[in-house]
Amino acid sequence: MNNQTLRTGLMIAAAAVVVGLYASVFTVGQMQQALVLRFGGVRAVLNQTGTDKPGLYFKIPFFENVVLFDKRVLDLDLPVQTLLTTDRQNLEVDAFARYRITDPLRFYQSANNVARANTLLASFTNSALRNLLARSTRDAIVRTQRAELMNQIQADVNRQAKELGVEIVDLRMTRVDLPAQNSTAVYNRMKTERQREAADIRANGEQAAVTIRAKADRDVTVLISEATQTAETLRGQGDADKNRILAEAYGKDADFFSFYRSMQAYETGLKGSDTRLVISPSSDFFRYFSDPQGRQPGTPAARAPARSPAEPGTTGSTDSAR
């Protein structure tokens, strides 16, 4: 009986030792920093500055407790808020922040936890955004001075965040846009302006096209007139040269000139295979058909000389040339 009681007591004692050892040991990770609290007061800050290494630590069970904080960069997503700029433009600003806990003791005393710290930092950031962006123009916020404005806001927030034991490492605006109703009005105005510009450009193009087309038509008319004038001038010069040459040829040999002109008339008048002429065979047009010299029948010059009777093969009679 005594042995059984002793064995039970030893087991209870061993269990108490195990529970006490488990309750007195805690671990601080590489990405963590810890506060060791004794009766609500801070006994130690572990893994804050790098002198205390992460690893296994001991505490007094039931008298001390440990609060762990993250050493990594934490996210802070800010709600979209509408701001009025100095040029009376409403803008919807969506921003975010990244921060880390630099003083866990002050963080614990001022914010106690990450959720409350996020609420306080969001209030600080929204206030800084409103105060600074309200003194800036839309173009400065959107294009020209965006980086400088964000740096100023970050510095302003850091001055307040220092009281919480945190540091803002990054602060950016993800979106800066007009409200939905303003965006629709701006879009319609821009669309109207672009349509008016398109209409002006189209009208100017039509006017330029009409001007170019009229100039081209005028140039064509002038070129045709000049070409016609030049052609008529050259044709007149050619006709004059032709008449001069013909006149010179006529003066040199009138019979040949008359023969040549008759041959040209024959070539022109008798060109087709079905040519029909209503004309007398004894007309002047066919004189070269009757006599190679072109003499009309019945004229003294058209009669051939009589052959001598002494010449062989003669009959003593004469025939009139046709």
PDB file of C-alpha atoms in Angstrom:
ATOM      1  CA  MET A   1       0.000   0.000   0.000  1.00  0.00           C
ATOM      2  CA  ASN A   2       2.800   2.373   0.883  1.00  0.00           C
ATOM      3  CA  ASN A   3       4.612   1.456  -2.347  1.00  0.00           C
ATOM      4  CA  GLN A   4       1.526   2.213  -4.390  1.00  0.00           C
ATOM      5  CA  THR A   5       1.141   5.598  -2.730  1.00  0.00           C
ATOM      6  CA  LEU A   6       4.821   6.383  -3.247  1.00  0.00           C
ATOM      7  CA  ARG A   7       4.585   5.419  -6.913  1.00  0.00           C
ATOM      8  CA  THR A   8       1.563   7.624  -7.419  1.00  0.00           C
ATOM      9  CA  GLY A   9       3.263  10.560  -5.714  1.00  0.00           C
ATOM     10  CA  LEU A  10       6.346  10.146  -7.857  1.00  0.00           C
ATOM     11  CA  MET A  11       4.218  10.131 -11.029  1.00  0.00           C
ATOM     12  CA  ILE A  12       2.398  13.258  -9.964  1.00  0.00           C
ATOM     13  CA  ALA A  13       5.684  14.968  -9.155  1.00  0.00           C
ATOM     14  CA  ALA A  14       7.146  13.970 -12.511  1.00  0.00           C
ATOM     15  CA  ALA A  15       4.071  15.232 -14.299  1.00  0.00           C
ATOM     16  CA  ALA A  16       4.302  18.515 -12.408  1.00  0.00           C
ATOM     17  CA  VAL A  17       7.973  18.841 -13.387  1.00  0.00           C
ATOM     18  CA  VAL A  18       7.139  18.172 -17.038  1.00  0.00           C
ATOM     19  CA  VAL A  19       4.309  20.680 -17.004  1.00  0.00           C
ATOM     20  CA  GLY A  20       6.517  23.212 -15.250  1.00  0.00           C
ATOM     21  CA  LEU A  21       9.315  22.751 -17.765  1.00  0.00           C
ATOM     22  CA  TYR A  22       6.849  23.057 -20.681  1.00  0.00           C
ATOM     23  CA  ALA A  23       5.352  26.205 -19.185  1.00  0.00           C
ATOM     24  CA  SER A  24       8.771  27.741 -18.540  1.00  0.00           C
ATOM     25  CA  VAL A  25      10.145  27.285 -22.051  1.00  0.00           C
ATOM     26  CA  PHE A  26       9.266  29.397 -25.088  1.00  0.00           C
ATOM     27  CA  THR A  27      10.761  29.927 -28.541  1.00  0.00           C
ATOM     28  CA  VAL A  28      11.477  33.196 -30.382  1.00  0.00           C
ATOM     29  CA  GLY A  29      11.627  32.676 -34.151  1.00  0.00           C
ATOM     30  CA  GLN A  30      13.933  34.352 -36.651  1.00  0.00           C
ATOM     31  CA  MET A  31      11.139  36.656 -37.837  1.00  0.00           C
ATOM     32  CA  GLN A  32       9.790  37.399 -34.363  1.00  0.00           C
ATOM     33  CA  GLN A  33      10.528  39.663 -31.430  1.00  0.00           C
ATOM     34  CA  ALA A  34       9.178  39.104 -27.932  1.00  0.00           C
ATOM     35  CA  LEU A  35       8.256  40.903 -24.742  1.00  0.00           C
ATOM     36  CA  VAL A  36       8.589  39.036 -21.460  1.00  0.00           C
ATOM     37  CA  LEU A  37       6.042  40.414 -18.999  1.00  0.00           C
ATOM     38  CA  ARG A  38       6.066  39.845 -15.242  1.00  0.00           C
ATOM     39  CA  PHE A  39       2.897  40.917 -13.463  1.00  0.00           C
ATOM     40  CA  GLY A  40       2.188  43.302 -16.388  1.00  0.00           C
ATOM     41  CA  GLY A  41       5.619  44.913 -16.309  1.00  0.00           C
ATOM     42  CA  VAL A  42       8.242  44.360 -19.011  1.00  0.00           C
ATOM     43  CA  ARG A  43      11.129  42.164 -17.873  1.00  0.00           C
ATOM     44  CA  ALA A  44      12.908  41.715 -21.205  1.00  0.00           C
ATOM     45  CA  VAL A  45      12.732  42.522 -24.936  1.00  0.00           C
ATOM     46  CA  LEU A  46      14.085  39.685 -27.057  1.00  0.00           C
ATOM     47  CA  ASN A  47      15.408  39.707 -30.656  1.00  0.00           C
ATOM     48  CA  GLN A  48      14.830  43.425 -31.147  1.00  0.00           C
ATOM     49  CA  THR A  49      18.228  44.907 -31.899  1.00  0.00           C
ATOM     50  CA  GLY A  50      20.070  41.753 -32.827  1.00  0.00           C
ATOM     51  CA  THR A  51      21.953  41.332 -29.541  1.00  0.00           C
ATOM     52  CA  ASP A  52      19.405  38.746 -28.415  1.00  0.00           C
ATOM     53  CA  LYS A  53      19.439  35.851 -30.797  1.00  0.00           C
ATOM     54  CA  PRO A  54      16.319  33.905 -31.780  1.00  0.00           C
ATOM     55  CA  GLY A  55      16.016  30.538 -30.132  1.00  0.00           C
ATOM     56  CA  LEU A  56      14.913  28.862 -26.889  1.00  0.00           C
ATOM     57  CA  TYR A  57      14.259  30.973 -23.773  1.00  0.00           C
ATOM     58  CA  PHE A  58      12.987  30.394 -20.224  1.00  0.00           C
ATOM     59  CA  LYS A  59      10.413  32.176 -18.123  1.00  0.00           C
ATOM     60  CA  ILE A  60       8.900  31.733 -14.677  1.00  0.00           C
ATOM     61  CA  PRO A  61       5.720  29.732 -15.153  1.00  0.00           C
ATOM     62  CA  PHE A  62       2.475  31.338 -14.066  1.00  0.00           C
ATOM     63  CA  PHE A  63       4.322  34.561 -13.146  1.00  0.00           C
ATOM     64  CA  GLU A  64       5.624  35.608 -16.542  1.00  0.00           C
ATOM     65  CA  ASN A  65       4.005  35.582 -19.955  1.00  0.00           C
ATOM     66  CA  VAL A  66       5.416  36.260 -23.441  1.00  0.00           C
ATOM     67  CA  VAL A  67       3.951  38.475 -26.199  1.00  0.00           C
ATOM     68  CA  LEU A  68       5.314  37.834 -29.718  1.00  0.00           C
ATOM     69  CA  PHE A  69       5.415  40.431 -32.509  1.00  0.00           C
ATOM     70  CA  ASP A  70       6.299  40.029 -36.168  1.00  0.00           C
ATOM     71  CA  LYS A  71       9.593  41.524 -37.369  1.00  0.00           C
ATOM     72  CA  ARG A  72       8.593  41.323 -41.054  1.00  0.00           C
ATOM     73  CA  VAL A  73       7.023  44.098 -43.091  1.00  0.00           C
ATOM     74  CA  LEU A  74       3.289  44.280 -42.473  1.00  0.00           C
ATOM     75  CA  ASP A  75       0.575  45.339 -44.940  1.00  0.00           C
ATOM     76  CA  LEU A  76      -1.877  48.166 -44.455  1.00  0.00           C
ATOM     77  CA  ASP A  77      -4.628  48.501 -47.082  1.00  0.00           C
ATOM     78  CA  LEU A  78      -6.346  51.860 -46.911  1.00  0.00           C
ATOM     79  CA  PRO A  79      -9.993  52.375 -47.891  1.00  0.00           C
ATOM     80  CA  VAL A  80     -10.835  54.439 -50.970  1.00  0.00           C
ATOM     81  CA  GLN A  81     -11.539  58.032 -50.062  1.00  0.00           C
ATOM     82  CA  THR A  82     -12.715  61.035 -52.066  1.00  0.00           C
ATOM     83  CA  LEU A  83     -10.572  64.174 -51.917  1.00  0.00           C
ATOM     84  CA  LEU A  84     -11.133  67.700 -53.178  1.00  0.00           C
ATOM     85  CA  THR A  85      -8.046  69.221 -54.788  1.00  0.00           C
ATOM     86  CA  THR A  86      -7.077  72.863 -54.857  1.00  0.00           C
ATOM     87  CA  ASP A  87      -8.403  73.207 -58.426  1.00  0.00           C
ATOM     88  CA  ARG A  88     -11.834  72.005 -57.251  1.00  0.00           C
ATOM     89  CA  GLN A  89     -11.549  68.485 -58.660  1.00  0.00           C
ATOM     90  CA  ASN A  90     -12.956  65.483 -56.819  1.00  0.00           C
ATOM     91  CA  LEU A  91     -10.583  62.510 -56.879  1.00  0.00           C
ATOM     92  CA  GLU A  92     -10.950  58.973 -55.589  1.00  0.00           C
ATOM     93  CA  VAL A  93      -7.653  57.898 -54.044  1.00  0.00           C
ATOM     94  CA  ASP A  94      -6.788  54.278 -53.288  1.00  0.00           C
ATOM     95  CA  ALA A  95      -3.531  53.826 -51.363  1.00  0.00           C
ATOM     96  CA  PHE A  96      -1.594  51.245 -49.378  1.00  0.00           C
ATOM     97  CA  ALA A  97       1.217  51.283 -46.808  1.00  0.00           C
ATOM     98  CA  ARG A  98       3.911  48.886 -45.654  1.00  0.00           C
ATOM     99  CA  TYR A  99       5.312  49.142 -42.128  1.00  0.00           C
ATOM    100  CA  ARG A 100       7.294  47.208 -39.533  1.00  0.00           C
ATOM    101  CA  ILE A 101       7.455  47.224 -35.747  1.00  0.00           C
ATOM    102  CA  THR A 102      10.702  48.878 -34.648  1.00  0.00           C
ATOM    103  CA  ASP A 103      10.006  49.254 -30.899  1.00  0.00           C
ATOM    104  CA  PRO A 104       7.929  46.359 -29.544  1.00  0.00           C
ATOM    105  CA  LEU A 105       7.704  47.869 -26.051  1.00  0.00           C
ATOM    106  CA  ARG A 106       6.248  51.144 -27.296  1.00  0.00           C
ATOM    107  CA  PHE A 107       4.058  49.250 -29.749  1.00  0.00           C
ATOM    108  CA  TYR A 108       2.678  47.135 -26.901  1.00  0.00           C
ATOM    109  CA  GLN A 109       2.092  50.173 -24.698  1.00  0.00           C
ATOM    110  CA  SER A 110       0.437  52.334 -27.412  1.00  0.00           C
ATOM    111  CA  ALA A 111      -1.331  49.895 -29.737  1.00  0.00           C
ATOM    112  CA  ASN A 112      -1.092  46.537 -27.951  1.00  0.00           C
ATOM    113  CA  ASN A 113      -1.879  44.570 -31.141  1.00  0.00           C
ATOM    114  CA  VAL A 114      -1.632  44.749 -34.930  1.00  0.00           C
ATOM    115  CA  ALA A 115      -5.367  45.313 -35.513  1.00  0.00           C
ATOM    116  CA  ARG A 116      -5.433  48.444 -33.366  1.00  0.00           C
ATOM    117  CA  ALA A 117      -2.160  49.622 -34.916  1.00  0.00           C
ATOM    118  CA  ASN A 118      -3.693  49.257 -38.400  1.00  0.00           C
ATOM    119  CA  THR A 119      -6.649  51.378 -37.338  1.00  0.00           C
ATOM    120  CA  LEU A 120      -4.426  54.132 -35.944  1.00  0.00           C
ATOM    121  CA  LEU A 121      -2.067  54.096 -38.939  1.00  0.00           C
ATOM    122  CA  ALA A 122      -5.018  54.232 -41.357  1.00  0.00           C
ATOM    123  CA  SER A 123      -6.298  57.305 -39.522  1.00  0.00           C
ATOM    124  CA  PHE A 124      -2.852  58.965 -39.649  1.00  0.00           C
ATOM    125  CA  THR A 125      -2.423  58.180 -43.358  1.00  0.00           C
ATOM    126  CA  ASN A 126      -5.892  59.330 -44.398  1.00  0.00           C
ATOM    127  CA  SER A 127      -5.412  62.576 -42.513  1.00  0.00           C
ATOM    128  CA  ALA A 128      -2.030  63.193 -44.140  1.00  0.00           C
ATOM    129  CA  LEU A 129      -3.467  62.396 -47.582  1.00  0.00           C
ATOM    130  CA  ARG A 130      -6.332  64.817 -47.155  1.00  0.00           C
ATOM    131  CA  ASN A 131      -4.172  67.622 -45.768  1.00  0.00           C
ATOM    132  CA  LEU A 132      -1.480  67.423 -48.444  1.00  0.00           C
ATOM    133  CA  LEU A 133      -3.474  66.470 -51.528  1.00  0.00           C
ATOM    134  CA  ALA A 134      -6.073  69.163 -50.781  1.00  0.00           C
ATOM    135  CA  ARG A 135      -3.288  71.726 -51.346  1.00  0.00           C
ATOM    136  CA  SER A 136      -2.271  70.217 -54.689  1.00  0.00           C
ATOM    137  CA  THR A 137      -3.754  70.223 -58.179  1.00  0.00           C
ATOM    138  CA  ARG A 138      -5.023  67.234 -60.062  1.00  0.00           C
ATOM    139  CA  ASP A 139      -2.159  67.297 -62.562  1.00  0.00           C
ATOM    140  CA  ALA A 140       0.388  67.451 -59.731  1.00  0.00           C
ATOM    141  CA  ILE A 141      -1.200  64.447 -58.019  1.00  0.00           C
ATOM    142  CA  VAL A 142      -1.620  62.366 -61.135  1.00  0.00           C
ATOM    143  CA  ARG A 143       1.474  63.244 -63.167  1.00  0.00           C
ATOM    144  CA  THR A 144       3.977  65.921 -62.265  1.00  0.00           C
ATOM    145  CA  GLN A 145       4.576  65.680 -58.505  1.00  0.00           C
ATOM    146  CA  ARG A 146       3.189  62.306 -57.515  1.00  0.00           C
ATOM    147  CA  ALA A 147       6.452  60.850 -56.143  1.00  0.00           C
ATOM    148  CA  GLU A 148       7.306  64.008 -54.175  1.00  0.00           C
ATOM    149  CA  LEU A 149       3.820  64.137 -52.655  1.00  0.00           C
ATOM    150  CA  MET A 150       3.986  60.507 -51.549  1.00  0.00           C
ATOM    151  CA  ASN A 151       7.390  61.068 -49.944  1.00  0.00           C
ATOM    152  CA  GLN A 152       6.031  64.039 -48.001  1.00  0.00           C
ATOM    153  CA  ILE A 153       2.976  62.056 -46.878  1.00  0.00           C
ATOM    154  CA  GLN A 154       5.194  59.161 -45.797  1.00  0.00           C
ATOM    155  CA  ALA A 155       7.420  61.488 -43.767  1.00  0.00           C
ATOM    156  CA  ASP A 156       4.361  63.068 -42.132  1.00  0.00           C
ATOM    157  CA  VAL A 157       2.873  59.688 -41.233  1.00  0.00           C
ATOM    158  CA  ASN A 158       6.225  58.450 -39.897  1.00  0.00           C
ATOM    159  CA  ARG A 159       6.364  61.328 -37.420  1.00  0.00           C
ATOM    160  CA  GLN A 160       3.079  60.135 -35.941  1.00  0.00           C
ATOM    161  CA  ALA A 161       3.806  56.422 -36.349  1.00  0.00           C
ATOM    162  CA  LYS A 162       6.983  56.787 -34.296  1.00  0.00           C
ATOM    163  CA  GLU A 163       4.774  57.196 -31.216  1.00  0.00           C
ATOM    164  CA  LEU A 164       3.373  53.727 -31.952  1.00  0.00           C
ATOM    165  CA  GLY A 165       6.790  52.119 -32.229  1.00  0.00           C
ATOM    166  CA  VAL A 166       6.426  51.437 -35.988  1.00  0.00           C
ATOM    167  CA  GLU A 167       8.062  52.759 -39.168  1.00  0.00           C
ATOM    168  CA  ILE A 168       6.394  53.255 -42.537  1.00  0.00           C
ATOM    169  CA  VAL A 169       8.731  51.745 -45.135  1.00  0.00           C
ATOM    170  CA  ASP A 170       6.534  52.375 -48.180  1.00  0.00           C
ATOM    171  CA  LEU A 171       3.450  54.416 -48.992  1.00  0.00           C
ATOM    172  CA  ARG A 172       1.927  54.514 -52.455  1.00  0.00           C
ATOM    173  CA  MET A 173      -1.255  55.491 -54.277  1.00  0.00           C
ATOM    174  CA  THR A 174      -2.467  52.578 -56.375  1.00  0.00           C
ATOM    175  CA  ARG A 175      -5.256  54.459 -58.120  1.00  0.00           C
ATOM    176  CA  VAL A 176      -6.211  58.089 -58.557  1.00  0.00           C
ATOM    177  CA  ASP A 177      -9.388  58.543 -60.547  1.00  0.00           C
ATOM    178  CA  LEU A 178     -12.435  60.727 -60.907  1.00  0.00           C
ATOM    179  CA  PRO A 179     -15.703  59.628 -59.293  1.00  0.00           C
ATOM    180  CA  ALA A 180     -18.012  57.584 -61.486  1.00  0.00           C
ATOM    181  CA  GLN A 181     -20.438  60.433 -62.221  1.00  0.00           C
ATOM    182  CA  ASN A 182     -17.586  62.824 -62.980  1.00  0.00           C
ATOM    183  CA  SER A 183     -15.884  60.236 -65.167  1.00  0.00           C
ATOM    184  CA  THR A 184     -19.029  59.889 -67.270  1.00  0.00           C
ATOM    185  CA  ALA A 185     -19.340  63.660 -67.690  1.00  0.00           C
ATOM    186  CA  VAL A 186     -15.644  64.016 -68.538  1.00  0.00           C
ATOM    187  CA  TYR A 187     -15.880  61.146 -71.000  1.00  0.00           C
ATOM    188  CA  ASN A 188     -18.889  62.692 -72.741  1.00  0.00           C
ATOM    189  CA  ARG A 189     -17.172  66.080 -72.884  1.00  0.00           C
ATOM    190  CA  MET A 190     -14.001  64.553 -74.294  1.00  0.00           C
ATOM    191  CA  LYS A 191     -16.051  62.563 -76.810  1.00  0.00           C
ATOM    192  CA  THR A 192     -17.875  65.733 -77.925  1.00  0.00           C
ATOM    193  CA  GLU A 193     -14.584  67.604 -78.259  1.00  0.00           C
ATOM    194  CA  ARG A 194     -13.029  64.806 -80.311  1.00  0.00           C
ATOM    195  CA  GLN A 195     -16.099  64.641 -82.554  1.00  0.00           C
ATOM    196  CA  ARG A 196     -15.908  68.394 -83.108  1.00  0.00           C
ATOM    197  CA  GLU A 197     -12.214  68.149 -83.885  1.00  0.00           C
ATOM    198  CA  ALA A 198     -12.914  65.276 -86.284  1.00  0.00           C
ATOM    199  CA  ALA A 199     -15.630  67.314 -88.001  1.00  0.00           C
ATOM    200  CA  ASP A 200     -13.267  70.305 -88.334  1.00  0.00           C
ATOM    201  CA  ILE A 201     -10.510  68.126 -89.721  1.00  0.00           C
ATOM    202  CA  ARG A 202     -12.925  66.457 -92.126  1.00  0.00           C
ATOM    203  CA  ALA A 203     -14.262  69.847 -93.289  1.00  0.00           C
ATOM    204  CA  ASN A 204     -10.742  71.176 -93.774  1.00  0.00           C
ATOM    205  CA  GLY A 205      -9.897  68.028 -95.705  1.00  0.00           C
ATOM    206  CA  GLU A 206     -12.932  68.420 -97.944  1.00  0.00           C
ATOM    207  CA  GLN A 207     -12.044  72.055 -98.574  1.00  0.00           C
ATOM    208  CA  ALA A 208      -8.461  71.129 -99.391  1.00  0.00           C
ATOM    209  CA  ALA A 209      -9.694  68.324-101.661  1.00  0.00           C
ATOM    210  CA  VAL A 210     -11.997  70.710-103.545  1.00  0.00           C
ATOM    211  CA  THR A 211      -9.170  73.224-103.904  1.00  0.00           C
ATOM    212  CA  ILE A 212      -6.743  70.581-105.159  1.00  0.00           C
ATOM    213  CA  ARG A 213      -9.328  69.108-107.515  1.00  0.00           C
ATOM    214  CA  ALA A 214     -10.199  72.550-108.945  1.00  0.00           C
ATOM    215  CA  LYS A 215      -6.506  73.337-109.414  1.00  0.00           C
ATOM    216  CA  ALA A 216      -5.977  69.964-111.102  1.00  0.00           C
ATOM    217  CA  ASP A 217      -8.953  70.553-113.433  1.00  0.00           C
ATOM    218  CA  ARG A 218      -7.664  74.035-114.236  1.00  0.00           C
ATOM    219  CA  ASP A 219      -4.186  72.661-114.907  1.00  0.00           C
ATOM    220  CA  VAL A 220      -5.665  69.962-117.147  1.00  0.00           C
ATOM    221  CA  THR A 221      -7.668  72.542-119.089  1.00  0.00           C
ATOM    222  CA  VAL A 222      -4.619  74.785-119.442  1.00  0.00           C
ATOM    223  CA  LEU A 223      -2.432  71.861-120.538  1.00  0.00           C
ATOM    224  CA  ILE A 224      -5.012  70.697-123.090  1.00  0.00           C
ATOM    225  CA  SER A 225      -5.403  74.241-124.413  1.00  0.00           C
ATOM    226  CA  GLU A 226      -1.656  74.737-124.654  1.00  0.00           C
ATOM    227  CA  ALA A 227      -1.227  71.326-126.261  1.00  0.00           C
ATOM    228  CA  THR A 228      -4.029  72.053-128.741  1.00  0.00           C
ATOM    229  CA  GLN A 229      -2.508  75.434-129.530  1.00  0.00           C
ATOM    230  CA  THR A 230       0.915  73.884-129.998  1.00  0.00           C
ATOM    231  CA  ALA A 231      -0.561  71.109-132.159  1.00  0.00           C
ATOM    232  CA  GLU A 232      -2.451  73.589-134.325  1.00  0.00           C
ATOM    233  CA  THR A 233       0.647  75.731-134.620  1.00  0.00           C
ATOM    234  CA  LEU A 234       2.767  72.727-135.620  1.00  0.00           C
ATOM    235  CA  ARG A 235       0.045  71.505-137.974  1.00  0.00           C
ATOM    236  CA  GLY A 236      -0.144  74.954-139.567  1.00  0.00           C
ATOM    237  CA  GLN A 237       3.621  75.040-139.906  1.00  0.00           C
ATOM    238  CA  GLY A 238       3.524  71.549-141.407  1.00  0.00           C
ATOM    239  CA  ASP A 239       0.797  72.513-143.835  1.00  0.00           C
ATOM    240  CA  ALA A 240       2.725  75.631-144.754  1.00  0.00           C
ATOM    241  CA  ASP A 241       5.902  73.582-145.337  1.00  0.00           C
ATOM    242  CA  LYS A 242       3.873  71.064-147.291  1.00  0.00           C
ATOM    243  CA  ASN A 243       2.315  73.738-149.490  1.00  0.00           C
ATOM    244  CA  ARG A 244       5.690  75.375-149.948  1.00  0.00           C
ATOM    245  CA  ILE A 245       7.297  72.108-150.968  1.00  0.00           C
ATOM    246  CA  LEU A 246       4.406  71.321-153.281  1.00  0.00           C
ATOM    247  CA  ALA A 247       4.592  74.793-154.776  1.00  0.00           C
ATOM    248  CA  GLU A 248       8.312  74.396-155.364  1.00  0.00           C
ATOM    249  CA  ALA A 249       7.713  70.981-156.904  1.00  0.00           C
ATOM    250  CA  TYR A 250       4.952  72.399-159.096  1.00  0.00           C
ATOM    251  CA  GLY A 251       7.256  75.144-160.250  1.00  0.00           C
ATOM    252  CA  LYS A 252       9.944  72.641-161.191  1.00  0.00           C
ATOM    253  CA  ASP A 253       7.767  70.136-163.045  1.00  0.00           C
ATOM    254  CA  ALA A 254       4.077  70.906-163.473  1.00  0.00           C
ATOM    255  CA  ASP A 255       3.325  67.644-165.315  1.00  0.00           C
ATOM    256  CA  PHE A 256       4.884  65.483-162.631  1.00  0.00           C
ATOM    257  CA  PHE A 257       3.108  67.442-159.914  1.00  0.00           C
ATOM    258  CA  SER A 258      -0.217  66.920-161.683  1.00  0.00           C
ATOM    259  CA  PHE A 259       0.580  63.203-162.132  1.00  0.00           C
ATOM    260  CA  TYR A 260       1.533  62.823-158.442  1.00  0.00           C
ATOM    261  CA  ARG A 261      -1.647  64.525-157.244  1.00  0.00           C
ATOM    262  CA  SER A 262      -3.754  62.342-159.534  1.00  0.00           C
ATOM    263  CA  MET A 263      -2.067  59.184-158.149  1.00  0.00           C
ATOM    264  CA  GLN A 264      -2.898  60.344-154.641  1.00  0.00           C
ATOM    265  CA  ALA A 265      -6.512  60.942-155.697  1.00  0.00           C
ATOM    266  CA  TYR A 266      -6.667  57.438-157.225  1.00  0.00           C
ATOM    267  CA  GLU A 267      -5.245  55.875-154.052  1.00  0.00           C
ATOM    268  CA  THR A 268      -7.765  57.697-151.884  1.00  0.00           C
ATOM    269  CA  GLY A 269     -10.800  57.297-154.136  1.00  0.00           C
ATOM    270  CA  LEU A 270     -10.241  53.686-155.214  1.00  0.00           C
ATOM    271  CA  LYS A 271      -9.047  52.281-151.887  1.00  0.00           C
ATOM    272  CA  GLY A 272     -12.044  50.088-151.008  1.00  0.00           C
ATOM    273  CA  SER A 273     -12.927  46.880-152.873  1.00  0.00           C
ATOM    274  CA  ASP A 274     -16.511  47.996-153.355  1.00  0.00           C
ATOM    275  CA  THR A 275     -15.782  51.564-154.434  1.00  0.00           C
ATOM    276  CA  ARG A 276     -18.387  52.978-156.785  1.00  0.00           C
ATOM    277  CA  LEU A 277     -17.958  56.233-158.662  1.00  0.00           C
ATOM    278  CA  VAL A 278     -20.749  57.919-160.631  1.00  0.00           C
ATOM    279  CA  ILE A 279     -18.560  59.844-163.058  1.00  0.00           C
ATOM    280  CA  SER A 280     -18.027  59.997-166.820  1.00  0.00           C
ATOM    281  CA  PRO A 281     -15.117  57.860-168.110  1.00  0.00           C
ATOM    282  CA  SER A 282     -14.006  60.784-170.223  1.00  0.00           C
ATOM    283  CA  SER A 283     -13.780  63.137-167.271  1.00  0.00           C
ATOM    284  CA  ASP A 284     -10.552  64.783-166.270  1.00  0.00           C
ATOM    285  CA  PHE A 285     -10.281  62.401-163.235  1.00  0.00           C
ATOM    286  CA  PHE A 286      -9.470  59.435-165.525  1.00  0.00           C
ATOM    287  CA  ARG A 287      -7.221  61.218-167.964  1.00  0.00           C
ATOM    288  CA  TYR A 288      -4.164  59.140-166.916  1.00  0.00           C
ATOM    289  CA  PHE A 289      -6.097  55.965-167.670  1.00  0.00           C
ATOM    290  CA  SER A 290      -6.415  57.062-171.344  1.00  0.00           C
ATOM    291  CA  ASP A 291      -3.029  58.691-171.789  1.00  0.00           C
ATOM    292  CA  PRO A 292       0.094  58.288-169.587  1.00  0.00           C
ATOM    293  CA  GLN A 293       0.796  61.932-170.264  1.00  0.00           C
ATOM    294  CA  GLY A 294      -2.582  62.919-168.901  1.00  0.00           C
ATOM    295  CA  ARG A 295      -3.796  64.556-172.100  1.00  0.00           C
ATOM    296  CA  GLN A 296      -7.475  64.686-172.871  1.00  0.00           C
ATOM    297  CA  PRO A 297      -8.719  62.723-175.905  1.00  0.00           C
ATOM    298  CA  GLY A 298      -9.399  64.734-179.033  1.00  0.00           C
ATOM    299  CA  THR A 299      -6.632  67.269-178.523  1.00  0.00           C
ATOM    300  CA  PRO A 300      -3.993  67.609-181.337  1.00  0.00           C
ATOM    301  CA  ALA A 301      -1.239  66.758-178.946  1.00  0.00           C
ATOM    302  CA  ALA A 302      -3.002  63.567-178.035  1.00  0.00           C
ATOM    303  CA  ARG A 303      -2.830  62.145-181.596  1.00  0.00           C
ATOM    304  CA  ALA A 304       0.089  59.816-182.311  1.00  0.00           C
ATOM    305  CA  PRO A 305       2.312  60.508-185.408  1.00  0.00           C
ATOM    306  CA  ALA A 306       1.588  58.442-188.525  1.00  0.00           C
ATOM    307  CA  ARG A 307       3.941  55.539-189.328  1.00  0.00           C
ATOM    308  CA  SER A 308       5.912  55.563-192.515  1.00  0.00           C
ATOM    309  CA  PRO A 309       4.665  53.214-195.317  1.00  0.00           C
ATOM    310  CA  ALA A 310       8.191  51.998-195.807  1.00  0.00           C
ATOM    311  CA  GLU A 311       8.313  50.707-192.323  1.00  0.00           C
ATOM    312  CA  PRO A 312       7.458  47.033-192.123  1.00  0.00           C
ATOM    313  CA  GLY A 313       4.358  45.935-190.420  1.00  0.00           C
ATOM    314  CA  THR A 314       2.455  49.180-191.167  1.00  0.00           C
ATOM    315  CA  THR A 315      -0.938  49.405-192.726  1.00  0.00           C
ATOM    316  CA  GLY A 316      -0.745  53.007-193.729  1.00  0.00           C
ATOM    317  CA  SER A 317      -3.463  54.066-191.432  1.00  0.00           C
ATOM    318  CA  THR A 318      -3.322  55.880-188.132  1.00  0.00           C
ATOM    319  CA  ASP A 319      -5.278  55.290-184.898  1.00  0.00           C
ATOM    320  CA  SER A 320      -6.178  57.983-182.561  1.00  0.00           C
ATOM    321  CA  ALA A 321      -4.767  57.583-179.061  1.00  0.00           C
ATOM    322  CA  ARG A 322      -7.263  57.023-176.370  1.00  0.00           C
TER     323      ARG A 322
END
